[in-house]
Amino acid sequence: KFKFRKIKNFDFINPDLLIGNDNALVFFDEKGAILKFNNDSKLIWKKNYYNKSEKKMSPKLNLATKGKILIVTDSLSKYYAINLVNGEIIWDKNHSGIFISDIKIDNDRFYIIDANNVIYCFSLIDGSKIWEFVTDFELVKSQKKLSIIFDNENIYFNNSVGNIYALDKNSG
């Protein structure tokens, strides 16, 4: 058994439990540590990539996987990739604002929306920005988790103002 501490405002962040390709469960704790459990509920690894002051801010994480890569975005404006097998970091980046949407992964790129209503397309390989699209600016920042879906050609999403957009996946 693994004992978790209570995550503050847990009801408002709507975290998703992530089940990897190997049926392992991946989740996070109140200090931003990422934990991976096997089918028998045994801890495989636990990794935390935050410094002392960042841990005190109790980062809330969003997780998504593609093969052996785990993409993480947080409430502290960081995003990074982790090797899902051993928990080692592949790359990490800082962003100008917090991310408030689900992470959607398609082939070698992923999509995410920040609190400024800007959708980004990043490379899964190194985290570099491929394109961005700016939507309506909102004076009061929303904390509501935004949705993203895609098909073969387009990506569809809503912003915090309530508008729905469709963009070409490759060019934005």
mmCIF file of C-alpha atoms in Angstrom:
data_model
loop_
_atom_site.group_PDB
_atom_site.id
_atom_site.type_symbol
_atom_site.label_atom_id
_atom_site.label_comp_id
_atom_site.label_asym_id
_atom_site.label_seq_id
_atom_site.Cartn_x
_atom_site.Cartn_y
_atom_site.Cartn_z
ATOM 1 C CA LYS A 1 0.000 0.000 0.000
ATOM 2 C CA PHE A 2 1.100 3.544 -0.726
ATOM 3 C CA LYS A 3 -0.084 6.379 1.485
ATOM 4 C CA PHE A 4 -1.039 9.614 -0.279
ATOM 5 C CA ARG A 5 -1.344 13.009 1.328
ATOM 6 C CA LYS A 6 -4.422 15.009 0.501
ATOM 7 C CA ILE A 7 -4.036 17.255 -2.551
ATOM 8 C CA LYS A 8 -5.517 20.694 -1.877
ATOM 9 C CA ASN A 9 -8.412 21.679 -4.150
ATOM 10 C CA PHE A 10 -8.444 18.156 -5.601
ATOM 11 C CA ASP A 11 -12.089 18.532 -6.627
ATOM 12 C CA PHE A 12 -11.266 21.511 -8.843
ATOM 13 C CA ILE A 13 -8.334 20.088 -10.822
ATOM 14 C CA ASN A 14 -10.053 16.951 -12.169
ATOM 15 C CA PRO A 15 -6.885 14.881 -12.564
ATOM 16 C CA ASP A 16 -6.935 11.801 -14.742
ATOM 17 C CA LEU A 17 -5.520 8.469 -13.722
ATOM 18 C CA LEU A 18 -3.186 7.362 -16.448
ATOM 19 C CA ILE A 19 -2.856 3.721 -17.431
ATOM 20 C CA GLY A 20 0.254 3.020 -19.512
ATOM 21 C CA ASN A 21 0.652 0.494 -22.319
ATOM 22 C CA ASP A 22 2.007 -1.985 -19.755
ATOM 23 C CA ASN A 23 -1.194 -1.579 -17.658
ATOM 24 C CA ALA A 24 0.773 0.313 -15.021
ATOM 25 C CA LEU A 25 -0.923 3.153 -13.182
ATOM 26 C CA VAL A 26 0.715 6.610 -13.241
ATOM 27 C CA PHE A 27 -0.322 9.424 -10.916
ATOM 28 C CA PHE A 28 1.192 12.331 -8.947
ATOM 29 C CA ASP A 29 1.296 13.462 -5.331
ATOM 30 C CA GLU A 30 0.875 16.862 -3.625
ATOM 31 C CA LYS A 31 4.532 17.839 -4.145
ATOM 32 C CA GLY A 32 4.638 17.055 -7.864
ATOM 33 C CA ALA A 33 6.277 13.638 -7.635
ATOM 34 C CA ILE A 34 5.191 11.222 -10.350
ATOM 35 C CA LEU A 35 4.559 7.646 -9.272
ATOM 36 C CA LYS A 36 4.249 4.514 -11.362
ATOM 37 C CA PHE A 37 2.590 1.386 -9.951
ATOM 38 C CA ASN A 38 2.443 -2.092 -11.502
ATOM 39 C CA ASN A 39 -0.592 -4.420 -11.720
ATOM 40 C CA ASP A 40 0.034 -5.615 -8.156
ATOM 41 C CA SER A 41 -0.097 -2.016 -6.820
ATOM 42 C CA LYS A 42 3.642 -2.056 -6.080
ATOM 43 C CA LEU A 43 5.570 1.156 -6.626
ATOM 44 C CA ILE A 44 7.876 0.794 -9.659
ATOM 45 C CA TRP A 45 9.399 4.272 -9.479
ATOM 46 C CA LYS A 46 8.812 7.681 -7.943
ATOM 47 C CA LYS A 47 10.453 10.790 -9.423
ATOM 48 C CA ASN A 48 10.202 14.458 -8.520
ATOM 49 C CA TYR A 49 11.749 17.128 -10.753
ATOM 50 C CA TYR A 50 10.789 20.166 -8.662
ATOM 51 C CA ASN A 51 12.995 22.217 -6.355
ATOM 52 C CA LYS A 52 12.090 22.955 -2.738
ATOM 53 C CA SER A 53 10.172 26.188 -3.411
ATOM 54 C CA GLU A 54 8.235 24.612 -6.303
ATOM 55 C CA LYS A 55 7.227 21.658 -4.111
ATOM 56 C CA LYS A 56 5.779 24.094 -1.550
ATOM 57 C CA MET A 57 3.471 25.489 -4.280
ATOM 58 C CA SER A 58 1.903 22.007 -4.712
ATOM 59 C CA PRO A 59 2.023 21.741 -8.521
ATOM 60 C CA LYS A 60 -1.000 20.158 -10.191
ATOM 61 C CA LEU A 61 -0.003 17.921 -13.097
ATOM 62 C CA ASN A 62 -1.644 16.844 -16.342
ATOM 63 C CA LEU A 63 -0.344 13.623 -17.880
ATOM 64 C CA ALA A 64 -0.510 11.953 -21.296
ATOM 65 C CA THR A 65 1.425 9.081 -22.870
ATOM 66 C CA LYS A 66 2.578 8.037 -26.300
ATOM 67 C CA GLY A 67 4.431 4.727 -26.338
ATOM 68 C CA LYS A 68 7.214 4.995 -23.768
ATOM 69 C CA ILE A 69 6.995 8.795 -23.412
ATOM 70 C CA LEU A 70 5.040 10.521 -20.649
ATOM 71 C CA ILE A 71 4.219 14.196 -21.298
ATOM 72 C CA VAL A 72 3.634 16.337 -18.200
ATOM 73 C CA THR A 73 2.288 19.885 -17.934
ATOM 74 C CA ASP A 74 1.803 21.615 -14.603
ATOM 75 C CA SER A 75 0.304 24.579 -12.797
ATOM 76 C CA LEU A 76 3.761 26.201 -12.533
ATOM 77 C CA SER A 77 4.209 26.803 -16.301
ATOM 78 C CA LYS A 78 6.534 23.863 -16.894
ATOM 79 C CA TYR A 79 6.198 21.044 -19.375
ATOM 80 C CA TYR A 80 8.454 18.050 -19.814
ATOM 81 C CA ALA A 81 8.802 14.504 -21.121
ATOM 82 C CA ILE A 82 9.710 11.458 -19.054
ATOM 83 C CA ASN A 83 10.751 7.964 -20.057
ATOM 84 C CA LEU A 84 7.768 5.915 -18.878
ATOM 85 C CA VAL A 85 9.896 2.815 -18.335
ATOM 86 C CA ASN A 86 12.413 4.239 -15.834
ATOM 87 C CA GLY A 87 11.076 7.697 -14.921
ATOM 88 C CA GLU A 88 14.118 9.580 -16.209
ATOM 89 C CA ILE A 89 13.563 12.993 -17.740
ATOM 90 C CA ILE A 90 13.998 13.256 -21.525
ATOM 91 C CA TRP A 91 13.603 17.048 -21.872
ATOM 92 C CA ASP A 92 12.051 19.909 -19.893
ATOM 93 C CA LYS A 93 10.889 23.417 -20.795
ATOM 94 C CA ASN A 94 9.388 26.492 -19.131
ATOM 95 C CA HIS A 95 6.426 28.386 -20.526
ATOM 96 C CA SER A 96 5.166 31.951 -20.025
ATOM 97 C CA GLY A 97 1.772 30.877 -18.630
ATOM 98 C CA ILE A 98 0.049 27.928 -17.013
ATOM 99 C CA PHE A 99 -1.576 25.242 -19.116
ATOM 100 C CA ILE A 100 -5.315 24.721 -18.609
ATOM 101 C CA SER A 101 -6.265 21.986 -21.070
ATOM 102 C CA ASP A 102 -5.916 18.306 -21.637
ATOM 103 C CA ILE A 103 -2.788 17.193 -23.474
ATOM 104 C CA LYS A 104 -3.532 15.600 -26.838
ATOM 105 C CA ILE A 105 -0.788 13.636 -28.572
ATOM 106 C CA ASP A 106 -0.797 12.901 -32.295
ATOM 107 C CA ASN A 107 2.156 11.117 -33.915
ATOM 108 C CA ASP A 108 5.297 13.150 -33.082
ATOM 109 C CA ARG A 109 3.583 16.262 -31.660
ATOM 110 C CA PHE A 110 1.260 17.293 -28.867
ATOM 111 C CA TYR A 111 -1.273 20.073 -28.391
ATOM 112 C CA ILE A 112 -2.037 22.155 -25.288
ATOM 113 C CA ILE A 113 -3.846 25.419 -24.420
ATOM 114 C CA ASP A 114 -2.542 27.955 -21.900
ATOM 115 C CA ALA A 115 -4.437 30.388 -19.634
ATOM 116 C CA ASN A 116 -4.016 33.168 -22.233
ATOM 117 C CA ASN A 117 -6.214 31.187 -24.664
ATOM 118 C CA VAL A 118 -3.283 30.308 -26.918
ATOM 119 C CA ILE A 119 -3.112 26.805 -28.362
ATOM 120 C CA TYR A 120 0.353 25.374 -28.953
ATOM 121 C CA CYS A 121 1.691 22.528 -31.005
ATOM 122 C CA PHE A 122 4.951 21.160 -29.572
ATOM 123 C CA SER A 123 7.345 18.479 -30.756
ATOM 124 C CA LEU A 124 7.134 15.239 -28.804
ATOM 125 C CA ILE A 125 10.820 14.628 -29.556
ATOM 126 C CA ASP A 126 12.366 17.741 -27.962
ATOM 127 C CA GLY A 127 9.530 19.987 -26.724
ATOM 128 C CA SER A 128 10.199 22.721 -29.268
ATOM 129 C CA LYS A 129 7.283 24.864 -30.430
ATOM 130 C CA ILE A 130 6.031 23.972 -33.919
ATOM 131 C CA TRP A 131 3.223 26.555 -34.088
ATOM 132 C CA GLU A 132 0.839 28.585 -31.954
ATOM 133 C CA PHE A 133 -2.583 30.142 -32.504
ATOM 134 C CA VAL A 134 -3.847 33.073 -30.415
ATOM 135 C CA THR A 135 -7.585 33.243 -29.665
ATOM 136 C CA ASP A 136 -9.611 35.806 -27.688
ATOM 137 C CA PHE A 137 -7.857 37.351 -24.695
ATOM 138 C CA GLU A 138 -9.740 37.119 -21.418
ATOM 139 C CA LEU A 139 -9.046 39.582 -18.617
ATOM 140 C CA VAL A 140 -9.995 37.107 -15.871
ATOM 141 C CA LYS A 141 -8.033 33.884 -16.245
ATOM 142 C CA SER A 142 -10.123 30.733 -16.163
ATOM 143 C CA GLN A 143 -9.004 27.611 -14.317
ATOM 144 C CA LYS A 144 -11.579 25.409 -16.059
ATOM 145 C CA LYS A 145 -9.952 22.563 -17.959
ATOM 146 C CA LEU A 146 -10.403 23.034 -21.709
ATOM 147 C CA SER A 147 -10.963 20.270 -24.243
ATOM 148 C CA ILE A 148 -9.071 19.387 -27.410
ATOM 149 C CA ILE A 149 -9.952 16.747 -30.012
ATOM 150 C CA PHE A 150 -8.562 15.998 -33.467
ATOM 151 C CA ASP A 151 -9.169 13.978 -36.601
ATOM 152 C CA ASN A 152 -6.939 13.186 -39.586
ATOM 153 C CA GLU A 153 -6.641 16.805 -40.748
ATOM 154 C CA ASN A 154 -7.847 19.221 -38.053
ATOM 155 C CA ILE A 155 -7.684 19.977 -34.367
ATOM 156 C CA TYR A 156 -10.807 21.246 -32.581
ATOM 157 C CA PHE A 157 -10.875 23.058 -29.254
ATOM 158 C CA ASN A 158 -12.744 25.537 -27.141
ATOM 159 C CA ASN A 159 -11.235 28.505 -25.353
ATOM 160 C CA SER A 160 -12.230 29.883 -21.946
ATOM 161 C CA VAL A 161 -14.488 32.503 -23.576
ATOM 162 C CA GLY A 162 -16.600 29.684 -25.051
ATOM 163 C CA ASN A 163 -15.607 29.926 -28.711
ATOM 164 C CA ILE A 164 -14.947 26.734 -30.666
ATOM 165 C CA TYR A 165 -12.127 26.622 -33.229
ATOM 166 C CA ALA A 166 -10.951 24.232 -35.939
ATOM 167 C CA LEU A 167 -7.343 24.477 -37.134
ATOM 168 C CA ASP A 168 -5.168 22.577 -39.571
ATOM 169 C CA LYS A 169 -3.073 20.182 -37.448
ATOM 170 C CA ASN A 170 0.111 20.740 -39.400
ATOM 171 C CA SER A 171 0.161 24.512 -39.868
ATOM 172 C CA GLY A 172 -2.132 25.901 -37.147
#
